[in-house]
Amino acid sequence: MALSDAPQFGPATALSCRECGTLYDLGPIFACSECFGPLEVAYDFGDVRREDIESGPTNIWRYRALLPVPENVATKPNLQPGWTKLIKADNLAAELGLRSLHVKDDSGNPTHSFKDRVVSIALEAARAFGFHTLSCSSTGNLAGAVGAAAARAGLDSCVFIPANLEEAKITMAAVYGGRLVAIDGTYDEVNRFCSELIGDELGEKWGFVNVNLRPFYAEGSKTLAYEIAEQLGWRLPDQIVIPVASGSQLTKVDKGFRELIKLGLVEDRPYRIFGAQAEGCSPVSAAYKAGHDVVQPVRPNTIAKSLAIGNPADGPYVLDIARRTGGAVEDVDDREVVEAIRLLARTEGVFAETAGGVTVGVLRKLVRNGALDPDAETVVLNTGDGLKTLDAVAAEARPTAVIRPSLEAFRTAFAN
Amino acid sequence: MSVSVRIPTILRTYTSGAAEVSGDGGTLREVLQKLDVDYPGIGGRILDETGKIRRFVNVYVGEEDVRFTEGLDTPTPGGSQISVIPAVAGG
């Protein structure tokens, strides 16, 4: 399927193997047939100006000139995600001892996680390739994002999740009317199943957003980098803490920052990227600490289910980037995740899901162990909404008192 | 020991399009060596120059990712199902 010259992909020109550089025509392929390396989108951007971006819509399509999407993407039926708040988090900064901290709050997306960004790019690719069904393997957030995007676009959907997910994520994945298949296994087993389905006639004409559309899908995470830079006044942060599941998001935020530098849209200055994992699923953190450049898979056991990928495909790149930029990869245990969720809620009024607890928990740990510079401009990502993982804090976030509706009862309850 | 090997789409050029082929060997290493004899060149796509499994490919014997077991020394008893799958990401 040679679509290199097709206008559906805007400035994108080819797919290129991240390992060996072999080039392929833009198509629904994701692995290099030479070395199995992941394929990523290559571009010819031409001249991109701040003014053109600033006059665009208040969603990710303001960056369409930097994405593999058609020029008229903003007029098509899609979820128009992004342009989420970059919150100046002075209270949290003071509590942690940081001079300047922002929280990029991606719970503000249409399905309440950053996944709307990536799915929206994959959706355009699915349209271009003539797929009728949108699909994915998911740890929860992605399944909801795919269901919603397919509904908006008028496509069928069939999404696959591990059966033991949080109730809210199962409900959100099912409510949009597509097929939801729960698999008795871990995310990694669901992922493997989807990889086999894709080579089978059962999966004919299906766009698996994070498998055969993955090169397109993954580009959506670059918009986090673009937005953070633009919202800081066209400046890169000095240091940023990003959650690591597959490692794709962290890898693409780095790619986004480098593109902005290359295009002259921000000043070329060093930045440091830190990865955050939950201790119960920390294969990348373990590899970082051990000095390895490959990742030994693990069996996940953590409340941070959206990050519970035991065999992270982009793990090696996370290691490369953390080391190249002078960052690190760190992990926190489930108790620290819960504490961090409450800390962020208490200090900034932001209710994060467990993945956000992981990043804020790791932020706190990195400040304490001296890995983060307390005087440097810092950004931390919250990638999802706390309403999706209520169980994590439900036992602790309870009424202060239960009383009869009388002033006397209130006075008595709060006498001390 | 006779085993069956599932071939991913991008390697089916070596197997004339076959999604599943039969193999032989007491360990994964032996199975892959025999596979490369039957389908010359396919071994070099799964293993790198140093003979290790490439970092973006996952190999399963039965349900088990061999990185959890004994890697290339993982036993492959008769009737084993071996799957070779490109690593994918996302969540």
Short mmCIF file of C-alpha atoms in Angstrom, two decimals:
data_model
loop_
_atom_site.label_atom_id
_atom_site.label_comp_id
_atom_site.label_asym_id
_atom_site.label_seq_id
_atom_site.Cartn_x
_atom_site.Cartn_y
_atom_site.Cartn_z
CA MET A 1 0.00 0.00 0.00
CA ALA A 2 2.04 2.94 -1.25
CA LEU A 3 0.59 6.18 0.00
CA SER A 4 3.74 8.29 0.23
CA ASP A 5 2.36 10.99 -2.01
CA ALA A 6 -1.09 10.98 -0.48
CA PRO A 7 -2.15 14.24 1.14
CA GLN A 8 -3.87 12.34 3.97
CA PHE A 9 -0.64 12.39 5.91
CA GLY A 10 0.29 16.06 5.71
CA PRO A 11 4.04 16.58 6.20
CA ALA A 12 4.77 12.86 6.73
CA THR A 13 6.87 11.33 3.95
CA ALA A 14 7.72 7.78 4.99
CA LEU A 15 8.06 5.28 7.79
CA SER A 16 11.59 4.77 9.00
CA CYS A 17 13.06 2.03 11.19
CA ARG A 18 14.26 3.49 14.43
CA GLU A 19 16.93 0.80 14.71
CA CYS A 20 18.42 0.46 11.22
CA GLY A 21 16.94 3.39 9.27
CA THR A 22 15.32 1.33 6.51
CA LEU A 23 12.57 3.40 4.84
CA TYR A 24 9.08 2.18 3.99
CA ASP A 25 6.10 3.76 2.27
CA LEU A 26 3.48 5.10 4.67
CA GLY A 27 1.23 2.13 5.43
CA PRO A 28 -0.35 0.05 8.19
CA ILE A 29 2.92 -1.61 9.20
CA PHE A 30 4.80 -1.27 12.45
CA ALA A 31 7.91 -3.44 12.48
CA CYS A 32 10.95 -3.43 10.27
CA SER A 33 11.16 -6.53 8.13
CA GLU A 34 14.96 -6.32 8.32
CA CYS A 35 15.45 -6.20 12.09
CA PHE A 36 12.01 -6.09 13.79
CA GLY A 37 12.80 -2.55 14.98
CA PRO A 38 9.84 -0.20 15.49
CA LEU A 39 8.88 2.05 12.59
CA GLU A 40 8.30 5.74 13.12
CA VAL A 41 7.01 8.55 10.96
CA ALA A 42 9.54 10.61 9.01
CA TYR A 43 8.64 14.13 7.85
CA ASP A 44 9.52 16.98 5.59
CA PHE A 45 8.22 19.88 7.69
CA GLY A 46 9.26 22.86 5.62
CA ASP A 47 8.78 26.16 7.40
CA VAL A 48 6.61 26.08 10.52
CA ARG A 49 5.96 29.37 12.35
CA ARG A 50 4.71 30.12 15.85
CA GLU A 51 2.04 32.47 14.49
CA ASP A 52 0.48 29.73 12.35
CA ILE A 53 0.29 27.43 15.35
CA GLU A 54 -1.06 30.15 17.66
CA SER A 55 -3.87 30.99 15.23
CA GLY A 56 -4.98 27.33 15.09
CA PRO A 57 -7.76 25.64 17.07
CA THR A 58 -7.46 25.12 20.83
CA ASN A 59 -6.79 21.40 20.48
CA ILE A 60 -3.97 19.25 19.09
CA TRP A 61 -4.84 20.20 15.52
CA ARG A 62 -3.06 23.53 16.04
CA TYR A 63 0.04 21.34 15.51
CA ARG A 64 -1.26 19.61 12.38
CA ALA A 65 1.77 20.85 10.40
CA LEU A 66 3.89 18.65 12.70
CA LEU A 67 1.66 15.56 12.58
CA PRO A 68 0.84 12.81 10.04
CA VAL A 69 -2.68 14.13 9.42
CA PRO A 70 -4.46 15.88 6.54
CA GLU A 71 -4.57 19.67 6.33
CA ASN A 72 -8.35 19.68 6.97
CA VAL A 73 -8.20 17.35 9.98
CA ALA A 74 -9.88 19.89 12.26
CA THR A 75 -13.08 19.70 10.20
CA LYS A 76 -13.40 15.91 10.46
CA PRO A 77 -15.42 14.08 13.12
CA ASN A 78 -12.92 13.33 15.86
CA LEU A 79 -12.58 14.06 19.58
CA GLN A 80 -10.46 17.22 19.18
CA PRO A 81 -8.33 16.44 22.23
CA GLY A 82 -5.53 18.39 23.81
CA TRP A 83 -4.72 21.95 24.80
CA THR A 84 -5.18 20.74 28.35
CA LYS A 85 -4.24 22.93 31.28
CA LEU A 86 -0.66 23.53 32.33
CA ILE A 87 -1.23 24.32 35.99
CA LYS A 88 1.25 26.46 37.88
CA ALA A 89 1.54 24.30 40.97
CA ASP A 90 2.90 26.70 43.59
CA ASN A 91 1.40 24.87 46.56
CA LEU A 92 2.84 21.52 45.56
CA ALA A 93 6.14 23.20 44.68
CA ALA A 94 6.32 24.74 48.15
CA GLU A 95 5.52 21.44 49.82
CA LEU A 96 8.21 19.64 47.86
CA GLY A 97 10.78 22.43 48.01
CA LEU A 98 10.80 23.25 44.30
CA ARG A 99 11.14 26.77 42.93
CA SER A 100 8.94 26.35 39.86
CA LEU A 101 6.59 23.47 39.11
CA HIS A 102 3.81 22.93 36.57
CA VAL A 103 1.39 20.04 36.30
CA LYS A 104 0.32 19.18 32.76
CA ASP A 105 -3.15 17.89 33.50
CA ASP A 106 -4.25 15.55 30.74
CA SER A 107 -7.25 14.33 32.68
CA GLY A 108 -8.96 17.23 30.88
CA ASN A 109 -9.17 15.30 27.61
CA PRO A 110 -12.54 14.09 26.22
CA THR A 111 -12.24 10.59 27.70
CA HIS A 112 -10.19 11.81 30.67
CA SER A 113 -6.75 10.55 29.76
CA PHE A 114 -3.92 11.45 27.38
CA LYS A 115 -4.97 8.55 25.15
CA ASP A 116 -7.31 10.77 23.14
CA ARG A 117 -4.22 12.42 21.67
CA VAL A 118 -2.75 9.24 20.25
CA VAL A 119 -6.05 7.71 19.18
CA SER A 120 -6.98 10.82 17.18
CA ILE A 121 -3.87 10.44 15.03
CA ALA A 122 -4.46 6.69 14.61
CA LEU A 123 -8.07 7.39 13.61
CA GLU A 124 -6.93 9.56 10.69
CA ALA A 125 -4.58 6.79 9.57
CA ALA A 126 -7.42 4.25 9.84
CA ARG A 127 -9.57 6.44 7.60
CA ALA A 128 -6.76 6.85 5.09
CA PHE A 129 -6.17 3.10 4.89
CA GLY A 130 -9.88 2.33 4.54
CA PHE A 131 -10.23 0.34 7.78
CA HIS A 132 -13.77 -0.22 9.05
CA THR A 133 -12.97 -1.29 12.62
CA LEU A 134 -10.87 0.47 15.23
CA SER A 135 -9.25 -1.82 17.76
CA CYS A 136 -6.56 -2.00 20.44
CA SER A 137 -5.08 -3.90 23.32
CA SER A 138 -5.49 -1.73 26.37
CA THR A 139 -4.78 -1.33 30.05
CA GLY A 140 -8.06 0.60 30.24
CA ASN A 141 -7.71 4.21 29.24
CA LEU A 142 -6.97 3.39 25.65
CA ALA A 143 -10.03 1.16 25.30
CA GLY A 144 -12.32 4.05 26.29
CA ALA A 145 -10.53 6.46 23.97
CA VAL A 146 -10.83 4.07 21.03
CA GLY A 147 -14.52 3.37 21.69
CA ALA A 148 -15.31 7.07 21.84
CA ALA A 149 -13.26 8.00 18.79
CA ALA A 150 -14.84 5.23 16.71
CA ALA A 151 -18.32 6.33 17.79
CA ARG A 152 -17.61 9.94 16.78
CA ALA A 153 -16.10 8.87 13.46
CA GLY A 154 -18.82 6.35 12.62
CA LEU A 155 -16.50 3.33 12.63
CA ASP A 156 -16.98 -0.02 14.34
CA SER A 157 -14.79 -0.79 17.32
CA CYS A 158 -13.61 -3.92 19.08
CA VAL A 159 -11.23 -3.45 21.98
CA PHE A 160 -9.37 -5.95 24.17
CA ILE A 161 -8.57 -5.54 27.86
CA PRO A 162 -7.29 -7.71 30.71
CA ALA A 163 -10.38 -8.92 32.60
CA ASN A 164 -9.18 -7.64 36.01
CA LEU A 165 -9.30 -3.91 35.22
CA GLU A 166 -10.87 -1.24 37.41
CA GLU A 167 -14.68 -1.14 37.13
CA ALA A 168 -14.73 2.46 35.92
CA LYS A 169 -12.40 1.66 33.05
CA ILE A 170 -14.48 -1.35 32.01
CA THR A 171 -17.63 0.79 32.06
CA MET A 172 -15.97 3.57 30.08
CA ALA A 173 -14.69 1.12 27.51
CA ALA A 174 -18.12 -0.45 27.05
CA VAL A 175 -20.43 2.56 27.12
CA TYR A 176 -19.61 3.82 23.63
CA GLY A 177 -21.37 0.86 22.08
CA GLY A 178 -18.53 -1.01 20.40
CA ARG A 179 -17.44 -4.52 21.26
CA LEU A 180 -15.40 -4.92 24.44
CA VAL A 181 -13.59 -8.23 24.91
CA ALA A 182 -12.12 -8.99 28.32
CA ILE A 183 -9.29 -11.50 28.21
CA ASP A 184 -8.36 -13.69 31.10
CA GLY A 185 -4.71 -12.66 31.28
CA THR A 186 -2.27 -9.79 31.73
CA TYR A 187 -1.93 -6.81 29.39
CA ASP A 188 1.13 -8.42 27.84
CA GLU A 189 -0.93 -11.49 27.04
CA VAL A 190 -3.69 -9.32 25.56
CA ASN A 191 -1.05 -7.58 23.47
CA ARG A 192 0.33 -10.86 22.23
CA PHE A 193 -3.18 -12.00 21.31
CA CYS A 194 -3.75 -8.84 19.27
CA SER A 195 -0.43 -9.31 17.45
CA GLU A 196 -1.59 -12.75 16.38
CA LEU A 197 -5.07 -11.54 15.47
CA ILE A 198 -3.54 -9.01 13.13
CA GLY A 199 -1.94 -11.71 11.03
CA ASP A 200 -5.23 -13.60 10.83
CA GLU A 201 -8.17 -13.07 8.49
CA LEU A 202 -10.36 -12.36 11.53
CA GLY A 203 -8.45 -9.09 11.85
CA GLU A 204 -8.72 -8.12 8.18
CA LYS A 205 -9.38 -4.38 7.64
CA TRP A 206 -8.95 -3.68 11.32
CA GLY A 207 -6.89 -0.75 12.50
CA PHE A 208 -5.26 -1.70 15.80
CA VAL A 209 -4.29 1.73 16.99
CA ASN A 210 -1.31 0.53 19.01
CA VAL A 211 -0.23 -2.31 16.74
CA ASN A 212 -0.49 -1.85 12.97
CA LEU A 213 -1.24 1.89 13.32
CA ARG A 214 1.30 2.35 16.08
CA PRO A 215 3.75 4.53 14.12
CA PHE A 216 0.94 7.06 13.59
CA TYR A 217 -0.67 6.61 17.01
CA ALA A 218 2.58 7.17 18.90
CA GLU A 219 3.12 10.55 17.21
CA GLY A 220 0.13 11.88 19.15
CA SER A 221 2.22 12.01 22.31
CA LYS A 222 4.45 14.64 20.69
CA THR A 223 1.61 17.09 21.19
CA LEU A 224 2.25 16.96 24.95
CA ALA A 225 5.73 18.33 24.27
CA TYR A 226 4.45 21.00 21.89
CA GLU A 227 1.76 22.17 24.31
CA ILE A 228 4.06 22.31 27.32
CA ALA A 229 6.60 24.37 25.37
CA GLU A 230 3.98 26.72 23.94
CA GLN A 231 2.21 27.11 27.31
CA LEU A 232 5.52 27.97 28.96
CA GLY A 233 5.87 30.79 26.43
CA TRP A 234 7.73 28.83 23.74
CA ARG A 235 10.32 27.51 26.14
CA LEU A 236 11.41 24.01 27.08
CA PRO A 237 11.24 23.04 30.75
CA ASP A 238 14.57 22.23 32.42
CA GLN A 239 13.29 18.91 33.69
CA ILE A 240 10.17 16.82 33.19
CA VAL A 241 8.78 13.69 34.89
CA ILE A 242 6.83 11.32 32.62
CA PRO A 243 5.13 7.98 33.42
CA VAL A 244 6.51 4.88 31.73
CA ALA A 245 4.28 2.01 30.66
CA SER A 246 5.38 0.96 27.17
CA GLY A 247 7.74 3.94 27.12
CA SER A 248 6.17 5.36 23.97
CA GLN A 249 4.95 8.60 25.55
CA LEU A 250 8.32 9.51 27.05
CA THR A 251 10.08 8.68 23.80
CA LYS A 252 7.73 10.90 21.82
CA VAL A 253 7.87 13.84 24.23
CA ASP A 254 11.62 13.79 23.65
CA LYS A 255 11.04 13.63 19.89
CA GLY A 256 8.66 16.60 20.14
CA PHE A 257 11.16 18.71 22.07
CA ARG A 258 13.91 17.93 19.56
CA GLU A 259 11.64 18.84 16.64
CA LEU A 260 10.80 22.20 18.23
CA ILE A 261 14.52 22.92 18.62
CA LYS A 262 15.28 21.84 15.07
CA LEU A 263 12.50 24.02 13.66
CA GLY A 264 13.76 27.02 15.63
CA LEU A 265 10.47 27.31 17.55
CA VAL A 266 12.24 27.18 20.92
CA GLU A 267 15.71 27.99 22.12
CA ASP A 268 18.15 25.09 21.93
CA ARG A 269 18.95 24.39 25.56
CA PRO A 270 19.43 21.21 27.53
CA TYR A 271 16.49 19.49 29.22
CA ARG A 272 16.40 16.42 31.42
CA ILE A 273 13.78 13.67 31.10
CA PHE A 274 12.85 11.45 34.06
CA GLY A 275 10.76 8.27 33.76
CA ALA A 276 8.36 7.15 36.49
CA GLN A 277 7.22 3.61 37.20
CA ALA A 278 5.36 1.75 39.93
CA GLU A 279 7.59 -0.59 41.89
CA GLY A 280 5.24 -3.51 41.15
CA CYS A 281 5.92 -3.06 37.44
CA SER A 282 9.31 -1.40 37.11
CA PRO A 283 11.29 -3.25 34.46
CA VAL A 284 12.64 -0.03 32.95
CA SER A 285 13.58 1.48 36.30
CA ALA A 286 15.30 -1.78 37.26
CA ALA A 287 17.26 -1.81 33.99
CA TYR A 288 18.22 1.84 34.47
CA LYS A 289 19.52 1.23 37.97
CA ALA A 290 21.38 -1.91 36.90
CA GLY A 291 23.06 -0.07 34.02
CA HIS A 292 21.48 -2.33 31.38
CA ASP A 293 20.42 -1.19 27.93
CA VAL A 294 17.80 -3.90 27.46
CA VAL A 295 14.76 -4.54 29.64
CA GLN A 296 14.02 -7.84 31.34
CA PRO A 297 10.22 -8.37 31.30
CA VAL A 298 8.34 -8.72 34.59
CA ARG A 299 4.89 -9.88 35.70
CA PRO A 300 3.11 -6.73 36.88
CA ASN A 301 1.62 -6.43 40.36
CA THR A 302 0.60 -2.85 41.13
CA ILE A 303 -2.47 -0.69 41.63
CA ALA A 304 -1.18 1.49 38.77
CA LYS A 305 -2.84 -0.75 36.20
CA SER A 306 -2.63 1.75 33.37
CA LEU A 307 1.17 1.45 33.66
CA ALA A 308 1.19 -2.32 34.13
CA ILE A 309 3.08 -3.32 31.02
CA GLY A 310 5.64 -5.93 32.00
CA ASN A 311 7.30 -6.10 28.60
CA PRO A 312 7.64 -2.48 27.47
CA ALA A 313 8.52 -2.28 23.79
CA ASP A 314 10.03 1.20 23.98
CA GLY A 315 11.89 0.49 27.22
CA PRO A 316 15.33 0.54 25.57
CA TYR A 317 14.61 4.03 24.18
CA VAL A 318 13.54 5.30 27.59
CA LEU A 319 16.90 4.13 28.94
CA ASP A 320 18.74 5.84 26.07
CA ILE A 321 16.85 9.12 26.57
CA ALA A 322 17.15 9.23 30.36
CA ARG A 323 20.91 8.70 30.04
CA ARG A 324 21.38 11.05 27.09
CA THR A 325 19.56 13.95 28.76
CA GLY A 326 20.99 13.44 32.25
CA GLY A 327 17.67 12.25 33.67
CA ALA A 328 16.85 8.98 35.42
CA VAL A 329 14.15 6.32 35.77
CA GLU A 330 12.75 5.85 39.27
CA ASP A 331 9.91 3.92 40.89
CA VAL A 332 7.63 4.21 43.93
CA ASP A 333 5.58 1.60 45.75
CA ASP A 334 1.79 1.48 45.85
CA ARG A 335 1.60 3.20 49.23
CA GLU A 336 3.60 6.12 47.86
CA VAL A 337 1.32 6.20 44.81
CA VAL A 338 -1.73 6.65 47.03
CA GLU A 339 0.04 9.29 49.15
CA ALA A 340 0.99 11.18 46.00
CA ILE A 341 -2.57 11.10 44.63
CA ARG A 342 -3.73 12.67 47.90
CA LEU A 343 -0.85 15.13 47.96
CA LEU A 344 -1.67 16.44 44.48
CA ALA A 345 -5.38 16.64 45.28
CA ARG A 346 -4.76 18.39 48.61
CA THR A 347 -2.26 20.92 47.28
CA GLU A 348 -3.56 21.69 43.78
CA GLY A 349 -7.14 20.43 43.53
CA VAL A 350 -6.18 17.91 40.86
CA PHE A 351 -7.48 14.38 41.30
CA ALA A 352 -5.12 12.07 39.43
CA GLU A 353 -5.51 8.44 38.58
CA THR A 354 -2.90 6.00 39.84
CA ALA A 355 -0.54 6.79 36.95
CA GLY A 356 -0.54 10.43 38.08
CA GLY A 357 0.19 9.20 41.58
CA VAL A 358 3.20 7.40 40.17
CA THR A 359 4.61 10.52 38.48
CA VAL A 360 3.99 12.81 41.46
CA GLY A 361 5.36 10.14 43.82
CA VAL A 362 8.48 9.79 41.71
CA LEU A 363 8.78 13.59 41.50
CA ARG A 364 8.81 13.74 45.29
CA LYS A 365 11.33 10.91 45.53
CA LEU A 366 13.64 12.52 42.96
CA VAL A 367 13.58 15.81 44.86
CA ARG A 368 14.36 14.02 48.11
CA ASN A 369 17.24 11.99 46.70
CA GLY A 370 18.73 15.01 44.96
CA ALA A 371 18.29 13.79 41.37
CA LEU A 372 16.07 16.78 40.50
CA ASP A 373 17.40 20.32 40.70
CA PRO A 374 15.02 22.18 43.04
CA ASP A 375 15.82 25.51 41.36
CA ALA A 376 15.08 24.34 37.82
CA GLU A 377 11.82 24.75 35.93
CA THR A 378 10.01 21.43 36.39
CA VAL A 379 6.96 19.86 34.73
CA VAL A 380 5.17 16.70 35.88
CA LEU A 381 2.51 14.90 33.83
CA ASN A 382 -0.85 13.78 35.11
CA THR A 383 -2.11 11.50 32.35
CA GLY A 384 -5.52 10.45 33.68
CA ASP A 385 -8.51 11.16 35.89
CA GLY A 386 -8.80 9.94 39.48
CA LEU A 387 -12.45 9.01 38.92
CA LYS A 388 -11.20 6.05 36.89
CA THR A 389 -9.27 4.53 39.79
CA LEU A 390 -11.44 5.39 42.79
CA ASP A 391 -10.53 2.17 44.59
CA ALA A 392 -6.98 3.40 45.10
CA VAL A 393 -8.10 6.06 47.56
CA ALA A 394 -11.68 5.11 48.41
CA ALA A 395 -10.75 3.58 51.77
CA GLU A 396 -8.95 6.75 52.91
CA ALA A 397 -11.00 9.49 51.27
CA ARG A 398 -14.07 9.27 53.49
CA PRO A 399 -16.46 11.74 55.16
CA THR A 400 -14.83 13.62 58.04
CA ALA A 401 -17.98 13.01 60.06
CA VAL A 402 -21.49 11.66 59.57
CA ILE A 403 -24.02 13.66 61.62
CA ARG A 404 -27.68 14.48 61.95
CA PRO A 405 -28.73 17.70 60.17
CA SER A 406 -28.49 19.94 63.22
CA LEU A 407 -26.10 22.67 64.36
CA GLU A 408 -25.82 20.89 67.68
CA ALA A 409 -24.60 17.71 66.04
CA PHE A 410 -22.08 19.67 63.96
CA ARG A 411 -20.86 21.54 67.04
CA THR A 412 -20.43 18.28 68.92
CA ALA A 413 -18.65 16.54 66.06
CA PHE A 414 -16.15 19.37 65.64
CA ALA A 415 -15.87 20.40 69.28
CA ASN A 416 -12.21 19.53 69.26
CA MET B 1 11.03 -33.45 18.89
CA SER B 2 8.42 -32.20 16.44
CA VAL B 3 7.06 -28.77 17.30
CA SER B 4 5.06 -26.12 15.49
CA VAL B 5 6.26 -22.56 14.94
CA ARG B 6 3.94 -19.60 14.31
CA ILE B 7 5.50 -17.15 11.86
CA PRO B 8 4.70 -13.41 12.06
CA THR B 9 3.46 -11.67 8.91
CA ILE B 10 6.77 -9.92 8.23
CA LEU B 11 8.70 -13.22 8.12
CA ARG B 12 6.24 -15.12 5.94
CA THR B 13 8.23 -14.23 2.83
CA TYR B 14 10.63 -16.93 4.03
CA THR B 15 7.92 -19.55 4.46
CA SER B 16 6.05 -18.99 1.19
CA GLY B 17 3.32 -17.26 3.13
CA ALA B 18 2.80 -20.04 5.67
CA ALA B 19 1.63 -18.73 9.06
CA GLU B 20 2.64 -21.92 10.82
CA VAL B 21 5.40 -24.39 10.01
CA SER B 22 6.68 -27.53 11.71
CA GLY B 23 10.07 -27.59 13.39
CA ASP B 24 12.33 -29.90 15.30
CA GLY B 25 14.71 -29.74 18.26
CA GLY B 26 15.00 -30.31 22.00
CA THR B 27 15.58 -26.63 22.85
CA LEU B 28 14.51 -23.35 21.32
CA ARG B 29 18.07 -22.86 20.04
CA GLU B 30 17.93 -26.16 18.15
CA VAL B 31 14.48 -25.38 16.78
CA LEU B 32 15.66 -22.02 15.43
CA GLN B 33 18.80 -23.61 13.92
CA LYS B 34 16.67 -26.19 12.13
CA LEU B 35 14.22 -23.49 11.04
CA ASP B 36 17.08 -21.59 9.41
CA VAL B 37 18.09 -24.75 7.52
CA ASP B 38 14.54 -25.22 6.26
CA TYR B 39 13.98 -21.51 5.50
CA PRO B 40 17.44 -20.02 4.88
CA GLY B 41 17.88 -16.52 6.28
CA ILE B 42 14.99 -16.57 8.75
CA GLY B 43 17.28 -17.22 11.72
CA GLY B 44 19.17 -13.97 11.15
CA ARG B 45 15.91 -12.07 11.39
CA ILE B 46 15.13 -13.49 14.81
CA LEU B 47 18.65 -13.53 16.26
CA ASP B 48 21.21 -10.73 16.07
CA GLU B 49 24.84 -10.99 15.00
CA THR B 50 25.88 -12.20 18.46
CA GLY B 51 23.30 -14.97 18.42
CA LYS B 52 20.94 -13.35 20.94
CA ILE B 53 17.21 -12.84 20.41
CA ARG B 54 16.78 -9.40 18.83
CA ARG B 55 15.58 -6.82 21.31
CA PHE B 56 12.36 -6.06 19.43
CA VAL B 57 11.22 -9.64 19.00
CA ASN B 58 9.42 -11.79 21.54
CA VAL B 59 9.55 -15.58 21.40
CA TYR B 60 7.11 -17.79 23.28
CA VAL B 61 7.21 -21.51 23.98
CA GLY B 62 3.63 -22.36 24.79
CA GLU B 63 2.29 -19.44 26.81
CA GLU B 64 5.67 -18.47 28.25
CA ASP B 65 7.84 -15.61 27.02
CA VAL B 66 11.25 -17.28 26.87
CA ARG B 67 12.83 -14.24 28.56
CA PHE B 68 11.04 -15.50 31.68
CA THR B 69 12.38 -19.02 31.27
CA GLU B 70 15.72 -20.19 29.94
CA GLY B 71 15.93 -18.07 26.81
CA LEU B 72 17.34 -20.00 23.88
CA ASP B 73 17.97 -22.97 26.17
CA THR B 74 14.24 -23.29 26.94
CA PRO B 75 13.21 -26.92 26.39
CA THR B 76 10.80 -27.59 23.53
CA PRO B 77 9.12 -30.92 24.24
CA GLY B 78 7.29 -32.66 21.40
CA GLY B 79 4.10 -30.87 20.42
CA SER B 80 5.29 -27.48 21.70
CA GLN B 81 3.79 -24.39 20.12
CA ILE B 82 6.42 -21.72 19.47
CA SER B 83 5.41 -18.17 18.54
CA VAL B 84 7.64 -15.43 17.16
CA ILE B 85 6.04 -12.01 17.61
CA PRO B 86 7.31 -8.46 17.03
CA ALA B 87 7.27 -6.33 20.20
CA VAL B 88 4.47 -3.78 20.28
CA ALA B 89 3.64 -0.98 22.64
CA GLY B 90 0.86 1.19 23.98
CA GLY B 91 -1.58 0.84 26.83
#
